Short mmCIF file of C-alpha atoms and ligand atoms in Angstrom, two decimals:
data_model
loop_
_atom_site.label_atom_id
_atom_site.label_comp_id
_atom_site.label_asym_id
_atom_site.label_seq_id
_atom_site.Cartn_x
_atom_site.Cartn_y
_atom_site.Cartn_z
CA UNK Z 1 63.76 -194.87 45.67
CA UNK Z 2 65.37 -192.61 48.27
CA UNK Z 3 68.43 -193.72 50.18
CA UNK Z 4 68.28 -191.30 53.10
CA UNK Z 5 70.64 -193.35 55.20
CA UNK Z 6 73.57 -192.41 53.00
CA UNK Z 7 73.02 -188.69 53.27
CA UNK Z 8 75.41 -186.86 55.57
CA UNK Z 9 76.90 -183.38 55.73
CA UNK Z 10 79.03 -182.98 52.59
CA UNK Z 11 76.90 -185.36 50.46
CA UNK Z 12 76.18 -184.30 46.91
CA UNK Z 13 72.46 -184.59 46.32
CA UNK Z 14 69.53 -183.80 44.05
CA UNK Z 15 66.76 -181.66 45.49
CA UNK Z 16 63.45 -180.70 43.89
CA UNK Z 17 63.37 -177.32 42.13
CA UNK Z 18 60.13 -175.56 41.13
CA UNK Z 19 61.55 -174.50 37.76
CA UNK Z 20 63.94 -177.15 36.50
CA UNK Z 21 62.48 -180.16 38.34
CA UNK Z 22 65.73 -181.20 40.11
CA UNK Z 23 68.88 -179.29 41.00
CA UNK Z 24 72.12 -180.57 42.44
CA UNK Z 25 73.76 -179.24 45.60
CA UNK Z 26 75.75 -180.08 48.72
CA UNK Z 27 74.35 -180.84 52.15
CA UNK Z 28 75.75 -178.34 54.70
CA UNK Z 29 73.68 -179.21 57.76
CA UNK Z 30 71.39 -181.97 58.99
CA UNK Z 31 68.77 -181.15 61.55
CA UNK Z 32 66.52 -184.06 62.55
CA UNK Z 33 64.72 -185.15 59.39
CA UNK Z 34 65.71 -181.99 57.46
CA UNK Z 35 68.78 -181.19 55.46
CA UNK Z 36 70.11 -177.79 54.45
CA UNK Z 37 71.51 -177.79 50.93
CA UNK Z 38 73.48 -175.15 49.03
CA UNK Z 39 72.42 -175.66 45.41
CA UNK Z 40 74.73 -175.30 42.40
CA UNK Z 41 72.98 -172.02 41.53
CA UNK Z 42 73.84 -170.61 44.96
CA UNK Z 43 70.51 -170.96 46.77
CA UNK Z 44 70.06 -172.37 50.25
CA UNK Z 45 67.26 -174.91 50.44
CA UNK Z 46 65.93 -176.86 53.41
CA UNK Z 47 64.32 -180.17 52.44
CA UNK Z 48 63.23 -183.37 54.07
CA UNK Z 49 65.96 -185.97 53.85
CA UNK Z 50 63.45 -188.48 52.52
CA UNK Z 51 62.81 -186.24 49.48
CA UNK Z 52 66.43 -185.76 48.41
CA UNK Z 53 68.51 -188.22 46.40
CA UNK Z 54 72.22 -188.91 46.28
CA UNK Z 55 74.12 -187.64 43.24
CA UNK Z 56 76.78 -189.77 41.56
CA UNK Z 57 79.76 -187.40 41.45
CA UNK Z 58 81.76 -189.84 39.36
CA UNK Z 59 79.22 -190.16 36.55
CA UNK Z 60 80.76 -189.49 33.10
CA UNK Z 61 80.21 -185.85 32.03
CA UNK Z 62 78.62 -186.95 28.74
CA UNK Z 63 76.19 -189.29 30.49
CA UNK Z 64 75.82 -193.02 29.91
CA UNK Z 65 74.20 -194.62 26.86
CA UNK Z 66 72.48 -197.30 28.96
CA UNK Z 67 70.78 -196.21 32.13
CA UNK Z 68 71.46 -199.53 33.80
CA UNK Z 69 75.06 -198.24 34.06
CA UNK Z 70 73.96 -195.40 36.38
CA UNK Z 71 75.11 -195.72 39.98
CA UNK Z 72 71.70 -194.47 41.17
CA UNK Z 73 68.65 -195.30 39.07
CA UNK Z 74 66.30 -192.70 40.53
CA UNK Z 75 64.20 -189.98 38.85
CA UNK Z 76 66.72 -187.09 39.05
CA UNK Z 77 69.54 -189.40 37.94
CA UNK Z 78 67.56 -190.63 34.93
CA UNK Z 79 66.36 -187.16 33.91
CA UNK Z 80 69.81 -185.65 34.32
CA UNK Z 81 71.35 -188.36 32.16
CA UNK Z 82 68.72 -187.85 29.42
CA UNK Z 83 69.20 -184.06 29.60
CA UNK Z 84 73.00 -184.22 29.22
CA UNK Z 85 72.68 -186.59 26.27
CA UNK Z 86 70.00 -184.46 24.66
CA UNK Z 87 72.24 -181.38 24.93
CA UNK Z 88 74.83 -183.36 22.94
CA UNK Z 89 72.22 -184.23 20.27
CA UNK Z 90 71.94 -187.82 21.52
CA UNK Z 91 68.18 -188.28 21.56
CA UNK Z 92 68.26 -192.06 22.18
CA UNK Z 93 69.29 -193.84 25.38
CA UNK Z 94 68.85 -197.46 26.45
CA UNK Z 95 67.56 -198.83 29.71
CA UNK Z 96 68.49 -202.45 29.18
CA UNK Z 97 66.67 -203.48 26.03
CA UNK Z 98 64.18 -200.61 26.22
CA UNK Z 99 64.92 -197.58 24.06
CA UNK Z 100 64.04 -194.13 25.39
CA UNK Z 101 63.64 -191.39 22.78
CA UNK Z 102 63.51 -187.69 23.61
CA UNK Z 103 61.64 -185.75 20.94
CA UNK Z 104 64.08 -183.30 19.28
CA UNK Z 105 61.25 -181.29 17.64
CA UNK Z 106 63.52 -180.63 14.67
CA UNK Z 107 64.49 -182.73 11.69
CA UNK Z 108 67.64 -184.78 12.16
CA UNK Z 109 67.87 -186.43 8.72
CA UNK Z 110 71.39 -187.79 9.26
CA UNK Z 111 69.99 -190.04 12.01
CA UNK Z 112 67.69 -191.89 9.65
CA UNK Z 113 69.43 -192.03 6.28
CA UNK Z 114 70.39 -195.15 4.38
CA UNK Z 115 73.98 -195.09 5.67
CA UNK Z 116 72.68 -195.23 9.19
CA UNK Z 117 70.47 -198.21 8.29
CA UNK Z 118 73.45 -200.00 6.74
CA UNK Z 119 75.49 -199.48 9.89
CA UNK Z 120 72.87 -201.01 12.15
CA UNK Z 121 72.19 -203.97 9.86
CA UNK Z 122 73.42 -207.05 11.68
CA UNK Z 123 75.18 -205.11 14.47
CA UNK Z 124 74.78 -206.61 17.95
CA UNK Z 125 72.38 -204.72 20.22
CA UNK Z 126 74.36 -202.25 22.29
CA UNK Z 127 77.40 -202.31 19.98
CA UNK Z 128 76.54 -198.97 18.35
CA UNK Z 129 74.92 -195.84 19.84
CA UNK Z 130 71.33 -196.35 20.99
CA UNK Z 131 68.97 -196.08 18.02
CA UNK Z 132 65.54 -197.29 16.98
CA UNK Z 133 67.18 -199.07 14.04
CA UNK Z 134 68.99 -201.26 16.58
CA UNK Z 135 65.62 -202.22 18.09
CA UNK Z 136 64.13 -202.96 14.67
CA UNK Z 137 67.21 -204.91 13.61
CA UNK Z 138 67.20 -207.04 16.76
CA UNK Z 139 63.53 -207.71 16.27
CA UNK Z 140 63.99 -208.72 12.65
CA UNK Z 141 66.90 -211.01 13.46
CA UNK Z 142 65.02 -212.60 16.37
CA UNK Z 143 62.15 -213.31 13.99
CA UNK Z 144 64.48 -214.99 11.49
CA UNK Z 145 66.63 -216.89 14.00
CA UNK Z 146 63.88 -218.01 16.32
CA UNK Z 147 61.26 -218.43 13.61
CA UNK Z 148 58.77 -216.57 15.73
CA UNK Z 149 56.66 -213.45 15.52
CA UNK Z 150 57.78 -210.31 17.32
CA UNK Z 151 56.17 -207.10 18.55
CA UNK Z 152 57.48 -203.63 19.27
CA UNK Z 153 55.49 -201.42 21.64
CA UNK Z 154 55.84 -197.67 21.14
CA UNK Z 155 54.43 -195.75 24.04
CA UNK Z 156 54.62 -192.26 25.51
CA UNK Z 157 52.48 -189.24 26.18
CA UNK Z 158 50.87 -187.25 23.39
CA UNK Z 159 53.47 -185.50 21.25
CA UNK Z 160 56.30 -187.70 22.50
CA UNK Z 161 57.08 -188.91 18.97
CA UNK Z 162 55.39 -192.33 18.80
CA UNK Z 163 54.03 -191.96 15.29
CA UNK Z 164 57.32 -190.67 13.90
CA UNK Z 165 59.11 -193.54 15.63
CA UNK Z 166 56.65 -196.07 14.20
CA UNK Z 167 57.24 -194.70 10.68
CA UNK Z 168 61.02 -195.00 11.10
CA UNK Z 169 60.70 -198.56 12.44
CA UNK Z 170 58.63 -199.48 9.40
CA UNK Z 171 61.22 -197.90 7.11
CA UNK Z 172 63.91 -200.04 8.67
CA UNK Z 173 61.84 -203.22 8.42
CA UNK Z 174 61.15 -202.37 4.78
CA UNK Z 175 64.90 -201.88 4.26
CA UNK Z 176 65.59 -205.33 5.77
CA UNK Z 177 62.68 -207.31 4.41
CA UNK Z 178 61.75 -205.36 1.30
CA UNK Z 179 61.69 -207.11 -2.03
CA UNK Z 180 63.71 -205.57 -4.79
CA UNK Z 181 62.90 -205.83 -8.45
CA UNK Z 182 59.23 -206.74 -8.03
CA UNK Z 183 56.69 -205.19 -10.30
CA UNK Z 184 54.60 -202.28 -9.11
CA UNK Z 185 54.68 -200.90 -5.60
CA UNK Z 186 55.71 -203.05 -2.71
CA UNK Z 187 53.67 -203.82 0.39
CA UNK Z 188 55.96 -201.76 2.58
CA UNK Z 189 55.66 -198.76 0.27
CA UNK Z 190 51.90 -199.08 0.42
CA UNK Z 191 51.86 -199.22 4.22
CA UNK Z 192 53.98 -196.09 4.45
CA UNK Z 193 51.92 -194.38 1.78
CA UNK Z 194 48.72 -195.09 3.69
CA UNK Z 195 49.92 -192.83 6.53
CA UNK Z 196 48.82 -189.53 4.97
CA UNK Z 197 45.32 -190.95 4.40
CA UNK Z 198 44.99 -192.23 7.96
CA UNK Z 199 46.38 -188.96 9.29
CA UNK Z 200 43.89 -186.85 7.31
CA UNK Z 201 40.97 -188.69 8.92
CA UNK Z 202 42.39 -189.76 12.26
CA UNK Z 203 44.68 -186.89 13.28
CA UNK Z 204 43.91 -183.46 14.66
CA UNK Z 205 45.64 -180.46 16.20
CA UNK Z 206 45.64 -180.70 20.00
CA UNK Z 207 47.21 -178.57 22.71
CA UNK Z 208 50.27 -180.79 22.73
CA UNK Z 209 50.67 -181.83 19.14
CA UNK Z 210 49.68 -180.18 15.85
CA UNK Z 211 49.31 -183.59 14.25
CA UNK Z 212 48.09 -185.79 17.07
CA UNK Z 213 46.87 -189.30 16.21
CA UNK Z 214 43.47 -189.68 17.84
CA UNK Z 215 43.45 -193.46 17.38
CA UNK Z 216 45.66 -196.39 18.27
CA UNK Z 217 47.33 -198.31 15.50
CA UNK Z 218 48.76 -201.82 15.27
CA UNK Z 219 50.68 -202.40 12.08
CA UNK Z 220 51.28 -206.02 11.32
CA UNK Z 221 54.02 -206.71 8.78
CA UNK Z 222 53.87 -210.26 7.44
CA UNK Z 223 56.96 -212.13 6.28
CA UNK Z 224 57.48 -215.21 4.11
CA UNK Z 225 59.92 -218.05 4.80
CA UNK Z 226 62.77 -216.06 3.27
CA UNK Z 227 62.24 -213.15 5.65
CA UNK Z 228 60.79 -210.99 2.89
CA UNK Z 229 57.70 -208.88 3.43
CA UNK Z 230 54.72 -210.66 1.94
CA UNK Z 231 51.74 -208.71 3.28
CA UNK Z 232 50.59 -206.24 5.88
CA UNK Z 233 47.56 -205.20 7.84
CA UNK Z 234 46.72 -202.06 9.74
CA UNK Z 235 44.40 -202.38 12.72
CA UNK Z 236 43.09 -199.27 14.39
CA UNK Z 237 41.58 -198.83 17.84
CA UNK Z 238 39.69 -196.30 19.89
CA UNK Z 239 39.16 -193.45 17.44
CA UNK Z 240 38.25 -190.39 19.52
CA UNK Z 241 34.65 -189.97 18.39
CA UNK Z 242 33.72 -187.02 20.60
CA UNK Z 243 36.06 -184.73 18.63
CA UNK Z 244 33.71 -184.90 15.61
CA UNK Z 245 31.14 -182.70 17.32
CA UNK Z 246 33.03 -181.17 20.22
CA UNK Z 247 36.25 -179.16 20.01
CA UNK Z 248 37.62 -176.42 22.19
CA UNK Z 249 40.36 -173.80 21.90
CA UNK Z 250 43.13 -174.17 20.83
CA UNK Z 251 42.36 -177.55 19.28
CA UNK Z 252 40.85 -178.48 15.91
CA UNK Z 253 38.54 -181.16 14.64
CA UNK Z 254 39.98 -183.86 12.31
CA UNK Z 255 42.17 -182.44 9.53
CA UNK Z 256 39.90 -183.70 6.71
CA UNK Z 257 37.15 -181.19 7.55
CA UNK Z 258 39.44 -178.16 7.11
CA UNK Z 259 41.06 -179.69 4.03
CA UNK Z 260 37.71 -180.09 2.36
CA UNK Z 261 36.71 -176.49 3.16
CA UNK Z 262 39.98 -175.39 1.48
CA UNK Z 263 39.56 -177.64 -1.57
CA UNK Z 264 39.57 -176.17 -5.12
CA UNK Z 265 36.45 -173.97 -5.70
CA UNK Z 266 34.67 -176.57 -7.85
CA UNK Z 267 34.87 -179.13 -5.01
CA UNK Z 268 33.83 -176.61 -2.34
CA UNK Z 269 30.83 -175.79 -4.52
CA UNK Z 270 29.99 -179.43 -5.19
CA UNK Z 271 29.91 -180.25 -1.48
CA UNK Z 272 28.16 -176.92 -0.66
CA UNK Z 273 30.87 -175.94 1.78
CA UNK Z 274 32.77 -172.74 2.42
CA UNK Z 275 34.47 -171.01 5.29
CA UNK Z 276 34.99 -173.41 8.22
CA UNK Z 277 33.77 -170.62 10.51
CA UNK Z 278 30.24 -171.29 9.27
CA UNK Z 279 30.15 -174.81 10.65
CA UNK Z 280 29.12 -175.60 14.20
CA UNK Z 281 31.37 -178.65 14.42
CA UNK Z 282 34.36 -176.45 13.58
CA UNK Z 283 33.53 -173.03 15.05
CA UNK Z 284 33.33 -174.09 18.70
CA UNK Z 285 37.07 -173.46 18.65
CA UNK Z 286 38.73 -170.32 17.29
CA UNK Z 287 41.52 -172.36 15.83
CA UNK Z 288 41.13 -172.97 12.09
CA UNK Z 289 44.71 -173.03 10.92
CA UNK Z 290 47.78 -174.98 11.93
CA UNK Z 291 51.11 -173.21 11.55
CA UNK Z 292 53.11 -174.42 8.56
CA UNK Z 293 50.17 -176.46 7.27
CA UNK Z 294 48.37 -175.49 4.07
CA UNK Z 295 45.02 -177.27 4.15
CA UNK Z 296 44.44 -176.67 0.42
CA UNK Z 297 47.72 -178.41 -0.40
CA UNK Z 298 46.99 -181.18 2.09
CA UNK Z 299 43.64 -181.83 0.40
CA UNK Z 300 45.33 -182.44 -2.94
CA UNK Z 301 48.00 -184.55 -1.30
CA UNK Z 302 45.42 -186.64 0.51
CA UNK Z 303 43.59 -187.23 -2.77
CA UNK Z 304 46.88 -188.25 -4.32
CA UNK Z 305 47.68 -190.58 -1.41
CA UNK Z 306 44.20 -192.11 -1.82
CA UNK Z 307 44.95 -192.80 -5.48
CA UNK Z 308 48.16 -194.51 -4.42
CA UNK Z 309 46.53 -196.76 -1.81
CA UNK Z 310 43.88 -197.85 -4.27
CA UNK Z 311 40.88 -195.68 -3.34
CA UNK Z 312 39.41 -194.76 -6.72
CA UNK Z 313 37.91 -191.39 -7.71
CA UNK Z 314 34.34 -192.53 -7.18
CA UNK Z 315 35.14 -193.81 -3.69
CA UNK Z 316 37.05 -190.63 -2.89
CA UNK Z 317 34.03 -188.61 -3.90
CA UNK Z 318 31.82 -190.77 -1.66
CA UNK Z 319 34.21 -190.30 1.26
CA UNK Z 320 34.22 -186.52 0.93
CA UNK Z 321 30.45 -186.44 0.49
CA UNK Z 322 30.17 -188.13 3.88
CA UNK Z 323 32.66 -185.66 5.42
CA UNK Z 324 30.65 -182.74 4.01
CA UNK Z 325 27.36 -184.30 5.14
CA UNK Z 326 28.69 -184.44 8.70
CA UNK Z 327 29.45 -180.72 8.62
CA UNK Z 328 25.96 -180.01 7.28
CA UNK Z 329 24.43 -182.30 9.87
CA UNK Z 330 26.13 -180.29 12.62
CA UNK Z 331 24.46 -177.10 11.37
CA UNK Z 332 20.94 -178.43 11.76
CA UNK Z 333 19.34 -176.60 14.68
CA UNK Z 334 16.11 -177.39 16.48
CA UNK Z 335 13.42 -175.36 18.23
CA UNK Z 336 10.37 -176.44 20.22
CA UNK Z 337 7.75 -178.14 18.07
CA UNK Z 338 3.97 -177.84 18.32
CA UNK Z 339 3.45 -180.89 20.52
CA UNK Z 340 4.74 -181.08 24.10
CA UNK Z 341 8.44 -182.01 24.29
CA UNK Z 342 8.77 -182.16 20.54
CA UNK Z 343 11.12 -180.38 18.18
CA UNK Z 344 11.26 -179.11 14.62
CA UNK Z 345 13.90 -177.57 12.41
CA UNK Z 346 14.76 -174.04 13.49
CA UNK Z 347 14.70 -172.18 10.16
CA UNK Z 348 15.32 -172.29 6.42
CA UNK Z 349 19.05 -172.55 7.01
CA UNK Z 350 18.54 -175.72 9.02
CA UNK Z 351 16.28 -177.07 6.27
CA UNK Z 352 19.05 -176.40 3.73
CA UNK Z 353 21.64 -178.25 5.82
CA UNK Z 354 19.27 -181.16 6.43
CA UNK Z 355 18.55 -181.39 2.74
CA UNK Z 356 22.23 -181.32 1.85
CA UNK Z 357 23.12 -183.93 4.48
CA UNK Z 358 20.18 -186.00 3.24
CA UNK Z 359 21.60 -186.16 -0.28
CA UNK Z 360 23.15 -189.37 1.02
CA UNK Z 361 19.82 -190.74 2.20
CA UNK Z 362 16.13 -189.83 2.49
CA UNK Z 363 15.32 -186.32 3.74
CA UNK Z 364 12.17 -187.19 5.69
CA UNK Z 365 13.76 -190.28 7.21
CA UNK Z 366 16.72 -188.21 8.35
CA UNK Z 367 14.51 -185.55 9.93
CA UNK Z 368 12.44 -188.20 11.71
CA UNK Z 369 15.52 -189.96 12.98
CA UNK Z 370 16.73 -186.73 14.56
CA UNK Z 371 13.45 -185.41 15.99
CA UNK Z 372 11.86 -188.70 17.04
CA UNK Z 373 12.77 -191.81 18.93
CA UNK Z 374 11.33 -195.23 18.18
CA UNK Z 375 10.74 -197.38 21.26
CA UNK Z 376 10.32 -201.08 20.58
CA UNK Z 377 7.73 -202.72 22.88
CA UNK Z 378 6.17 -206.20 22.87
CA UNK Z 379 2.99 -204.55 21.54
CA UNK Z 380 4.75 -202.88 18.65
CA UNK Z 381 6.81 -199.77 18.02
CA UNK Z 382 6.00 -196.47 19.68
CA UNK Z 383 7.30 -193.24 18.19
CA UNK Z 384 8.07 -190.55 20.73
CA UNK Z 385 8.97 -186.97 19.84
CA UNK Z 386 12.26 -185.55 21.16
CA UNK Z 387 12.68 -182.06 22.60
CA UNK Z 388 15.25 -179.74 20.91
CA UNK Z 389 18.08 -180.72 23.30
CA UNK Z 390 17.50 -184.42 22.80
CA UNK Z 391 17.26 -183.88 19.01
CA UNK Z 392 20.64 -182.12 19.05
CA UNK Z 393 22.10 -185.04 20.98
CA UNK Z 394 20.78 -187.55 18.49
CA UNK Z 395 22.20 -185.42 15.65
CA UNK Z 396 25.64 -185.52 17.33
CA UNK Z 397 25.39 -189.25 17.98
CA UNK Z 398 24.63 -189.81 14.30
CA UNK Z 399 27.58 -187.63 13.24
CA UNK Z 400 29.98 -189.55 15.50
CA UNK Z 401 28.75 -192.95 14.33
CA UNK Z 402 28.90 -192.02 10.66
CA UNK Z 403 32.42 -190.62 11.06
CA UNK Z 404 33.80 -193.62 12.90
CA UNK Z 405 32.24 -195.98 10.35
CA UNK Z 406 33.78 -193.91 7.57
CA UNK Z 407 37.16 -194.21 9.27
CA UNK Z 408 36.79 -198.00 9.64
CA UNK Z 409 35.75 -198.25 6.00
CA UNK Z 410 38.86 -196.35 4.90
CA UNK Z 411 41.07 -198.65 7.01
CA UNK Z 412 39.40 -201.74 5.49
CA UNK Z 413 39.87 -200.33 2.03
CA UNK Z 414 43.56 -199.67 2.65
CA UNK Z 415 43.98 -203.19 4.01
CA UNK Z 416 42.36 -204.83 1.05
CA UNK Z 417 44.47 -202.80 -1.31
CA UNK Z 418 47.72 -203.60 0.52
CA UNK Z 419 46.83 -207.29 0.64
CA UNK Z 420 47.41 -209.75 3.43
CA UNK Z 421 49.38 -212.94 3.17
CA UNK Z 422 47.41 -215.78 4.69
CA UNK Z 423 50.47 -218.02 4.34
CA UNK Z 424 52.80 -215.68 6.21
CA UNK Z 425 55.36 -217.55 8.31
CA UNK Z 426 55.78 -214.83 10.92
CA UNK Z 427 54.86 -211.24 11.65
CA UNK Z 428 56.37 -208.19 13.27
CA UNK Z 429 53.74 -206.02 14.92
CA UNK Z 430 54.31 -202.39 15.81
CA UNK Z 431 51.83 -200.96 18.29
CA UNK Z 432 51.49 -197.17 18.38
CA UNK Z 433 48.82 -196.36 20.86
CA UNK Z 434 47.97 -192.72 21.40
CA UNK Z 435 49.08 -190.75 24.37
CA UNK Z 436 46.58 -189.99 27.03
CA UNK Z 437 46.56 -186.44 28.22
CA UNK Z 438 46.29 -185.45 31.82
CA UNK Z 439 44.21 -182.32 32.17
CA UNK Z 440 43.00 -180.57 35.32
CA UNK Z 441 39.55 -181.67 34.28
CA UNK Z 442 39.33 -184.85 32.24
CA UNK Z 443 36.21 -184.98 30.11
N1 ATP B 1 62.55 -188.42 15.77
C1 ATP B 1 62.03 -187.23 15.49
N2 ATP B 1 62.74 -186.33 14.77
C2 ATP B 1 62.24 -185.12 14.49
N3 ATP B 1 61.02 -184.67 14.89
C3 ATP B 1 60.28 -185.51 15.61
C4 ATP B 1 60.72 -186.84 15.95
N4 ATP B 1 59.75 -187.43 16.69
C5 ATP B 1 58.75 -186.54 16.77
N5 ATP B 1 59.06 -185.38 16.14
C6 ATP B 1 58.22 -184.16 16.04
O1 ATP B 1 57.24 -184.20 17.07
C7 ATP B 1 55.93 -184.14 16.54
C8 ATP B 1 55.01 -185.03 17.35
O2 ATP B 1 55.38 -186.38 17.16
P1 ATP B 1 54.32 -187.55 16.95
O3 ATP B 1 53.17 -187.08 16.14
O4 ATP B 1 55.08 -188.74 16.48
O5 ATP B 1 53.85 -187.74 18.46
P2 ATP B 1 52.90 -188.86 19.06
O6 ATP B 1 53.60 -189.41 20.26
O7 ATP B 1 52.52 -189.84 18.00
O8 ATP B 1 51.67 -187.97 19.52
P3 ATP B 1 50.11 -188.31 19.60
O9 ATP B 1 49.95 -189.35 20.65
O10 ATP B 1 49.52 -186.99 19.98
O11 ATP B 1 49.71 -188.75 18.23
C9 ATP B 1 56.07 -184.57 15.09
O12 ATP B 1 55.09 -183.97 14.28
C10 ATP B 1 57.46 -184.09 14.72
O13 ATP B 1 57.42 -182.72 14.36
#
């Protein structure tokens, strides 16, 4: 990336800065492979020539809307251009036909209203300011004109704004391909309405994002020969299972657990729940609340969203019984049993939680499945007791499996209620795959 050959005394350059990443300055001296630079904030810095980059002094003060127009396409040049545009409330910038979005972390409703959609409808790519509607519009037109399916990939680190972007893309596609005057709710409405349900079960508060999707999602919008939406399917990938039984400060488990603990008193009583602090799967972290989120309200809204996507009351009750059973399962503790390397339930409290979790199945079978392992041999099955640590591990494995199956079941249910069109002529797929975090220690 570096072009050290061009750097001479008097060159305007970018040099690394510990606080603001890159700072501009002027080279005042060159000594072997080092350059002395006076930065624009008045500091004198000595840096290796190979680590400094030329600055385009003729670049427009408001930046460029397509990064391919930059004289130097290097990291400081790109970041500087995005920063200037961001300071002018321009959160979108192109690099060729790729759209870069910088998360504004505040609502900008004027960017996404119906007037904006109307402006982008049919406009050539690059004719108007960079916008995700331009990407969606190009995609839709390519599908119609070339009679072929299209995909949009939304990628970025956690908290970058992928899910919000995906929702806006879907809104635009619904605006273009939505049917008007049909009876009942349209496919596109149903897809958008399924978001709160998926988020309740698949999103959690993380260090980077209070509403982080812990699964990847591929939304497939199906179109008929007239370019109208005729069906849709949501496919999910890689739900983060470990979160169900392991959370650490300042993160939370999946939203649905806290919602259920904050449900109206009759529901809390029915599922034998209470303060989230009582539950092992929730109290490993001290974070129980998310700022500006009312879990009690979210519970009612999730129930309402479930009604809308076609999950009936009986099914909703079954779903929440499973969620509650997982919390009870997590509170079952084990101590050493009478035999060597065996385990038994620790106390009456553990018996209560086992019994409650077992309301979904058989109590004895559940206890055996946690405290014993069945080994299949050619001579028949051998049952081996498990020590308390191994029993806790099998409890956690069960919780994770039950939760991920519950999640898959909910996704299937949403899909069957939205309805797929087996005669669809083409599809537009939007892939929103969750951001991977880079920690000092990756677990
Ligand atoms: N275009 C936008 N306008 C306003 N706010 C936004 C926009 N994009 C993102 N945000 C804000 O940033 C937050 C995080 O965005 P989002 O959940 O879409 O990130 P993500 O990339 O999907 O993260 P993760 O991978 O963790 O799920 C949102 O809750 C919202 O508050």
